[in-house]
GROMACS .gro file of C-alpha atoms in nm:
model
  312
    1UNK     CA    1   2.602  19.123   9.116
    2UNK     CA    2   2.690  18.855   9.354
    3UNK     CA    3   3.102  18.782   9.438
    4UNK     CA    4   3.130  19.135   9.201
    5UNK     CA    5   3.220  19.495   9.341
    6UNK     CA    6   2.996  19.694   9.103
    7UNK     CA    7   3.130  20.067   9.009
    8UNK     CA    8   2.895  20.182   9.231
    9UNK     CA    9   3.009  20.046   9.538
   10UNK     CA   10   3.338  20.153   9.445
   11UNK     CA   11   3.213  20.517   9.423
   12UNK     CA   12   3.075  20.504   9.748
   13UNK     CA   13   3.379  20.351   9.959
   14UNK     CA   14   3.611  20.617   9.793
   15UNK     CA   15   3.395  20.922   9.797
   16UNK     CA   16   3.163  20.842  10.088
   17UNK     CA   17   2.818  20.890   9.909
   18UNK     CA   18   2.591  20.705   9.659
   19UNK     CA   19   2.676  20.803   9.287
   20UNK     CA   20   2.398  21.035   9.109
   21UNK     CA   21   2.349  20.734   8.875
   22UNK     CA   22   2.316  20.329   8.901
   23UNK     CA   23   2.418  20.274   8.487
   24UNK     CA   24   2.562  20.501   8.229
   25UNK     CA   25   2.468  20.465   7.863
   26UNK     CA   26   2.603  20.248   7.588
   27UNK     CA   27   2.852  20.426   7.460
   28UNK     CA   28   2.975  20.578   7.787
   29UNK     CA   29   2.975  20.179   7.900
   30UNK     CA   30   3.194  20.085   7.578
   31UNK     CA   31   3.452  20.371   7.660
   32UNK     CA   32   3.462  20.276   7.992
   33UNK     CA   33   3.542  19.930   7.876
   34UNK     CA   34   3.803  20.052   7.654
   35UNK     CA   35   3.988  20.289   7.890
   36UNK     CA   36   4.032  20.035   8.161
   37UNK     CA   37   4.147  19.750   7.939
   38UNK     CA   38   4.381  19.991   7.697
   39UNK     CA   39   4.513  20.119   8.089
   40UNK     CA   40   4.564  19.818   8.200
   41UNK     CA   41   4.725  19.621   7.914
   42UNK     CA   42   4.948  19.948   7.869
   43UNK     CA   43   5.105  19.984   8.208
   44UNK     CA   44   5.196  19.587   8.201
   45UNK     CA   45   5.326  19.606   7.880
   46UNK     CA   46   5.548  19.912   7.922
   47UNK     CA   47   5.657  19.753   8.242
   48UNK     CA   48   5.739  19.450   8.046
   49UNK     CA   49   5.943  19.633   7.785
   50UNK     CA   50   6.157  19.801   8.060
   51UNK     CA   51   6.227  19.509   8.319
   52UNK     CA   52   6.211  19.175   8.138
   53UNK     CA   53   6.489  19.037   7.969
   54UNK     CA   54   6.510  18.984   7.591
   55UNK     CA   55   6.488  18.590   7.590
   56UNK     CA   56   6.136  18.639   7.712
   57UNK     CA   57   5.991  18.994   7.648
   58UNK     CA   58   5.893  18.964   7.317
   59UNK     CA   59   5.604  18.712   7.393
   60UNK     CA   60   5.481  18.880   7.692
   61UNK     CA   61   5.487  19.182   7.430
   62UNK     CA   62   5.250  18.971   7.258
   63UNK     CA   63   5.054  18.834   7.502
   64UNK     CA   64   4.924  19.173   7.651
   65UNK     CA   65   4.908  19.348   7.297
   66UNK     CA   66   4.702  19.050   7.286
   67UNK     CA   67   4.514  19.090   7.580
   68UNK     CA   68   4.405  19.434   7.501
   69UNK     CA   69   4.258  19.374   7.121
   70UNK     CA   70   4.069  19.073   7.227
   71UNK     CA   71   3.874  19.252   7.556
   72UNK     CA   72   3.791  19.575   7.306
   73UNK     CA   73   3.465  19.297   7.186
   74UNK     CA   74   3.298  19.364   7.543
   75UNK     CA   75   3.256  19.712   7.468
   76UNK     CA   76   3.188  19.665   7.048
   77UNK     CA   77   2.913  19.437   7.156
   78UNK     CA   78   2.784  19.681   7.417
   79UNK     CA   79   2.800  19.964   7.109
   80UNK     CA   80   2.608  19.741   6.873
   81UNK     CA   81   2.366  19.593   7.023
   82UNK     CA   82   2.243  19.977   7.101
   83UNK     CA   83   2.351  20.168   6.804
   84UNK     CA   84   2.388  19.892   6.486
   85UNK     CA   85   2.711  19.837   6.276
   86UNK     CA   86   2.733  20.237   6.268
   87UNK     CA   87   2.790  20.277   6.618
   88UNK     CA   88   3.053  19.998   6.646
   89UNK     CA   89   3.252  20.110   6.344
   90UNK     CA   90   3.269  20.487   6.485
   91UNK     CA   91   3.415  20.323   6.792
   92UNK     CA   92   3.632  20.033   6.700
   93UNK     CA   93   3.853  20.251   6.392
   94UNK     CA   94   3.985  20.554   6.601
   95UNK     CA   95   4.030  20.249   6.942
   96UNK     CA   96   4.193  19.984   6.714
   97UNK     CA   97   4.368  20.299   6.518
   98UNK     CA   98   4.521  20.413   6.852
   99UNK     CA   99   4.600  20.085   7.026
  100UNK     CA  100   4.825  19.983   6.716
  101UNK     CA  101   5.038  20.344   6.745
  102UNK     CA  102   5.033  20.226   7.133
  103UNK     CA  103   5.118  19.931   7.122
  104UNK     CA  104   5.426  19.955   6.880
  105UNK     CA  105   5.579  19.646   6.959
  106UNK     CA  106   5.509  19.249   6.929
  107UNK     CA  107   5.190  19.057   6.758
  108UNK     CA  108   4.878  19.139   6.859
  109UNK     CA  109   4.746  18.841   6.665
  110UNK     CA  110   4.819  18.520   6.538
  111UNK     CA  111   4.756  18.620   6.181
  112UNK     CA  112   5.046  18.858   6.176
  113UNK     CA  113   5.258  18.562   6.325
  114UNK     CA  114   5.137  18.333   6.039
  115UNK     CA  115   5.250  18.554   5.777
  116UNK     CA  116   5.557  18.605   5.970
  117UNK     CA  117   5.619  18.254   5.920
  118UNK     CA  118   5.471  18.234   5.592
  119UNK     CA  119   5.763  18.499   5.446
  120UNK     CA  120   6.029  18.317   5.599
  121UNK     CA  121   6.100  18.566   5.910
  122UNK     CA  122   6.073  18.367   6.219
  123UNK     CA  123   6.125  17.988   6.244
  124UNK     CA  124   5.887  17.742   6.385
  125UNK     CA  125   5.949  17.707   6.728
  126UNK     CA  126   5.939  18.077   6.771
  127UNK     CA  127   5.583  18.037   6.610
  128UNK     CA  128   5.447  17.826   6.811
  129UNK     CA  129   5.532  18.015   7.097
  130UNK     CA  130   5.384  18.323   6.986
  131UNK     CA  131   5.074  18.183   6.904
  132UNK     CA  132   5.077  18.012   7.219
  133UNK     CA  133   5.081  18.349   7.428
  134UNK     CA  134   4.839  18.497   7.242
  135UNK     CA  135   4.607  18.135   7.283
  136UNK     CA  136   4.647  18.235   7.655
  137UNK     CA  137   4.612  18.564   7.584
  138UNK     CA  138   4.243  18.524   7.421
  139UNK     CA  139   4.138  18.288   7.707
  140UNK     CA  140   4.234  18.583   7.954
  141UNK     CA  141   4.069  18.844   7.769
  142UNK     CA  142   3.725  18.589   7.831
  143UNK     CA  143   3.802  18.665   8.171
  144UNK     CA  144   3.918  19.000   8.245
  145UNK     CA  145   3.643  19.074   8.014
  146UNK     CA  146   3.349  18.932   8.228
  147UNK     CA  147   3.565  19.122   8.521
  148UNK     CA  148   3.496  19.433   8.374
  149UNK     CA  149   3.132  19.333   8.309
  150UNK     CA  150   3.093  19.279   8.707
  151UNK     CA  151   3.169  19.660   8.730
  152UNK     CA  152   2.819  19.707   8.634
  153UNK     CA  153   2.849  19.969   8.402
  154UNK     CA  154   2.551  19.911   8.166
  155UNK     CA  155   2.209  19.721   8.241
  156UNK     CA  156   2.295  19.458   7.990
  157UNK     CA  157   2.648  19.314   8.206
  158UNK     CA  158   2.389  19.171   8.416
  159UNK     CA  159   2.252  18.930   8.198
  160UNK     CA  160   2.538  18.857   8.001
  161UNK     CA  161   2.748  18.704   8.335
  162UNK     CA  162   2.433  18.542   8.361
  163UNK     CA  163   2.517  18.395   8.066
  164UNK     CA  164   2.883  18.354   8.125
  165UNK     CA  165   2.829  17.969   8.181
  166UNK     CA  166   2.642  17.900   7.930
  167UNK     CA  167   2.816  18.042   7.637
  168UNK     CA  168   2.672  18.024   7.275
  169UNK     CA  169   2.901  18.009   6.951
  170UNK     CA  170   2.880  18.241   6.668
  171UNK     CA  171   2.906  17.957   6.380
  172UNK     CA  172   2.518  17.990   6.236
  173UNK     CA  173   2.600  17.857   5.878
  174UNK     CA  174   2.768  17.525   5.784
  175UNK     CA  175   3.126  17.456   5.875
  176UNK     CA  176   3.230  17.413   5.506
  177UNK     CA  177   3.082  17.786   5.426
  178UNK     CA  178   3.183  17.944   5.757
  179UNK     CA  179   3.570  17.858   5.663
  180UNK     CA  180   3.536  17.950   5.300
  181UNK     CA  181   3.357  18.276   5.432
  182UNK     CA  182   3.600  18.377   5.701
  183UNK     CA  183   3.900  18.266   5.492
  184UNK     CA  184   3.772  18.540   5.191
  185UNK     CA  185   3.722  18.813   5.445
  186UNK     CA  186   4.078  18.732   5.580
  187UNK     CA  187   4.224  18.744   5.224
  188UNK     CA  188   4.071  19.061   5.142
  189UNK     CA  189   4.145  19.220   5.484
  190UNK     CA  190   4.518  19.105   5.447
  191UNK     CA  191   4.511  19.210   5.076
  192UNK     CA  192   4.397  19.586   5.139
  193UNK     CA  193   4.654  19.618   5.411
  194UNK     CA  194   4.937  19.583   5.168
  195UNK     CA  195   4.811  19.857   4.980
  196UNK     CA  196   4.913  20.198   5.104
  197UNK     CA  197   4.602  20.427   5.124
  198UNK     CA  198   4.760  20.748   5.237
  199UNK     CA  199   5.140  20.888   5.346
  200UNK     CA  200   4.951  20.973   5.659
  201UNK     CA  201   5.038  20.670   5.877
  202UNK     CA  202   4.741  20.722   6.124
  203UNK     CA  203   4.519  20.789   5.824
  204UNK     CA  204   4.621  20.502   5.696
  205UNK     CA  205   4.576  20.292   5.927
  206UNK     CA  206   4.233  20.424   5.994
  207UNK     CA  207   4.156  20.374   5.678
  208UNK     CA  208   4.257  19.983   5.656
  209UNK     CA  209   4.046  19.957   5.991
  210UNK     CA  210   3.725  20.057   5.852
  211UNK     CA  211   3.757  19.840   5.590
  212UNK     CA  212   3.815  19.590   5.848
  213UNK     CA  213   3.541  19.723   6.012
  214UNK     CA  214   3.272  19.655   5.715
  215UNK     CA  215   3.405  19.292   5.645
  216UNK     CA  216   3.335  19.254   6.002
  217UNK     CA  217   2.974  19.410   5.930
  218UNK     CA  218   2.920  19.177   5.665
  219UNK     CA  219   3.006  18.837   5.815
  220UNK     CA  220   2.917  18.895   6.191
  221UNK     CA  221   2.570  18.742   6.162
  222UNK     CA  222   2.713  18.437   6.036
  223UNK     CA  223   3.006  18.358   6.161
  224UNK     CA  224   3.123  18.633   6.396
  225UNK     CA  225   3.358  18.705   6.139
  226UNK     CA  226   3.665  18.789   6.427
  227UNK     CA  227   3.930  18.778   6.170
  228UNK     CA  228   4.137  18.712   6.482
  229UNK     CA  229   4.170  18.367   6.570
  230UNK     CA  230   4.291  18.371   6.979
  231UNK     CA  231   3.958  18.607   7.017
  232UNK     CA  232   3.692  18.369   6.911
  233UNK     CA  233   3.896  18.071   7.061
  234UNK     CA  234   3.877  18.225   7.382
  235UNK     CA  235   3.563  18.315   7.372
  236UNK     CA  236   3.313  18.044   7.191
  237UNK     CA  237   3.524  17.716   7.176
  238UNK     CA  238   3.321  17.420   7.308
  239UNK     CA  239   3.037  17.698   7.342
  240UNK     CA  240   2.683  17.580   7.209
  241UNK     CA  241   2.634  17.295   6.939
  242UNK     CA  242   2.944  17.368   6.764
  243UNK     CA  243   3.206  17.124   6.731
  244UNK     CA  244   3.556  17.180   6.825
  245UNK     CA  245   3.688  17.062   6.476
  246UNK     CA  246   3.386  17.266   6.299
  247UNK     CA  247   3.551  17.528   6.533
  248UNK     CA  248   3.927  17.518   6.405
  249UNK     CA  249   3.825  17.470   6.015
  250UNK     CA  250   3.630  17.789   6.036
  251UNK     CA  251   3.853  18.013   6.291
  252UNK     CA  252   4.188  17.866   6.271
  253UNK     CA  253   4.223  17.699   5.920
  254UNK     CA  254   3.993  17.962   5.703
  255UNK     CA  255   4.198  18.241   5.793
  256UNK     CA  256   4.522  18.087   5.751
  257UNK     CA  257   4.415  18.012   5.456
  258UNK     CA  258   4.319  18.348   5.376
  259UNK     CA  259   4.660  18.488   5.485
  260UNK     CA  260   4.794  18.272   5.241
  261UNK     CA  261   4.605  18.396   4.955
  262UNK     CA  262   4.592  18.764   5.060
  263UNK     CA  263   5.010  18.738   5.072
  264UNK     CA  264   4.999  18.564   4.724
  265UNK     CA  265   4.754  18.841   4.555
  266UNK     CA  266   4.929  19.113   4.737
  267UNK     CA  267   5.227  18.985   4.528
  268UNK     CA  268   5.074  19.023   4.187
  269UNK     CA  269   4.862  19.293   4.245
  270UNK     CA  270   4.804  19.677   4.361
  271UNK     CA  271   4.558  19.917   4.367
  272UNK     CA  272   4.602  20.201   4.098
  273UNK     CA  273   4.676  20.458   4.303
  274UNK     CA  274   4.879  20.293   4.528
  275UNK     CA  275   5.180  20.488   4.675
  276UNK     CA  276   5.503  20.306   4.730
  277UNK     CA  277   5.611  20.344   5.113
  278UNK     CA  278   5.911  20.127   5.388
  279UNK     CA  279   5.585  20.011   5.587
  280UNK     CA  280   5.371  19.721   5.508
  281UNK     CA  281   5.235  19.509   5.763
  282UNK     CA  282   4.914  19.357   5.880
  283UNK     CA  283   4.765  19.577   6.064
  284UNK     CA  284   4.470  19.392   6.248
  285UNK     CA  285   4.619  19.433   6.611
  286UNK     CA  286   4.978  19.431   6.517
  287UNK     CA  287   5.169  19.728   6.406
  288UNK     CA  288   5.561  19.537   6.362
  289UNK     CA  289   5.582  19.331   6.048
  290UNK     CA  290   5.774  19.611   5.884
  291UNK     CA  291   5.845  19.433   5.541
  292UNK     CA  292   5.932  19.597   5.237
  293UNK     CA  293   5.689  19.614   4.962
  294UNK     CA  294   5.751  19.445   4.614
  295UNK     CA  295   5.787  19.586   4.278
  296UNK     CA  296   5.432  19.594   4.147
  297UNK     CA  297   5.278  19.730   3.869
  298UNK     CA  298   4.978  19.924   4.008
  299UNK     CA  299   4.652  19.860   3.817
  300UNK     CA  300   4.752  19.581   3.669
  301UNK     CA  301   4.869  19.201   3.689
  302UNK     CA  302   5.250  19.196   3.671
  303UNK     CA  303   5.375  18.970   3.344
  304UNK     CA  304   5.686  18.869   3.485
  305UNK     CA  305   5.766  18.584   3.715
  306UNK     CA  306   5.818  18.655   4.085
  307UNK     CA  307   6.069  18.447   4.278
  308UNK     CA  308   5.993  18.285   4.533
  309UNK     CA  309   6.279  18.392   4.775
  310UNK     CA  310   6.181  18.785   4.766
  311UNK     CA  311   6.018  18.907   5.085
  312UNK     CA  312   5.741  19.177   5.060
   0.00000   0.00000   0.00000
């Protein structure tokens, strides 16, 4: 594994003997993956709360909130490249579902930020900084991810820091219909997380990440369909054929976009059965947007005109 200390060798310098075992299997691999990253970005983010000051805390909030959601991919790939879109949706909900109770504070994408900025809550300075942190924060997950990797959990981390140099983008349809594509799934994604599914909060939450999950399922052959643009930034820009302007229509501008139309139909519309609660916020690795819901008709357009200065 070359400049890497491999779990193994770990083992043996703190026990004393060879381990009964050189890999573990895939989904032992992914939770491994999970527990060391959701450890780690924990303990620096609780110190962060507790000794930084105020001017400065809430982006480092971000930044490892951050962090965590964009190194969770190592261990979905790892889950379904063994076990199919089954596999990684068993594992991603209840992680995702947790890391957002967590991880109760700050953006853990730059989605949530958008429609932050989009309703008018934070101006735009304090934007770009956010997004900024959690820019950083996506090209750190790239490498505390192939870190992790060098731990030689599974036989696969071999090959892919192999492949660490030579990385390959995800974009395998035209630019035009990868941002049209990842824009929709955005909208929709955004769209169902206004709605409120059950009074359960964990429930519901779970519930809006498997839906996440399958929109994932759908477009992840095609685009990669991250619905989280500091992930794929950090991890496939300048990778492969792919320009970097192809690159920021598809990842950056579809999704914005989508934001932007989710917010607007979330406005008019509501499921049926929707059930009127204080929370409302984007839950794809952010758990703090907090805003108050309008008052829609559920099941139906609403006839009347909504102004434009009411928050949601």
């Amino acid at each position: 594994m070359g400049a890497f200390t491999t779990w193994r060798e770990l083992w043996s310098m703190s026990v004393g003997f060879d381990p009964p075992m050189t890999h573990f299997s895939s989904v032992t691999s992914a939770v491994l993956i999970y527990l060391l990253v959701l450890l780690l970005c924990y303990v620096l983010y609780q110190l962060s709360k507790t000794f930084l000051p105020g001017f400065i805390q809430e982006y480092v909030l971000d930044f490892f909130k951050t962090l965590a959601f964009c190194t969770y991919c190592f261990g979905h790939g790892v889950v379904r490249n063994a076990h199919g879109h089954l596999g990684y949706i068993l594992c991603m909900v209840p992680l995702n579902t947790a890391s957002v109770l967590i991880f109760n504070l700050g953006d853990g994408t730059p989605l949530t930020v958008w429609a932050k900025y989009l309703r008018g809550h934070i101006p735009t300075w304090k934007f770009v900084i956010k997004v900024s942190a959690q820019i950083v924060a996506g090209f750190c997950a790239w490498e505390l991810g192939h870190f992790i990797l060098g731990l030689d959990f599974h036989p696969s981390f071999a090959d892919k820091l192999g492949q660490k140099a030579n990385c390959n983008s995800d974009l395998r349809i035209a630019a035009i219909a990868g941002f049209f594509l990842e824009g929709t799934g955005v909208a929709y994604d955004f769209w169902m997380n206004q709605q409120t599914l059950s009074k359960n909060r964990a429930l519901d939450i779970a519930l809006k990440f498997t839906n996440t999950a399958l929109v994932v399922c759908i477009g992840v052959r095609m685009t990669g369909m991250y619905i989280h643009p500091a992930m794929v930034t950090g991890r496939t820009i300048g990778c492969g054929d792919t320009p970097i302007l192809s690159h920021l229509l598809v990842y950056w501008a579809g999704p914005f976009v989508g934001i932007f139309v989710g917010l607007k139909a979330s406005q008019i519309y509501s499921l049926p059965f929707n059930k009127d609660t204080p929370d409302k916020e984007y839950k794809k690795g952010d758990d703090s947007l907090g805003t108050k819901k309008k008052n829609v008709i559920s099941g139906k357009v609403r006839q009347r005109k909504v102004k434009k200065d009411e928050t949601t």
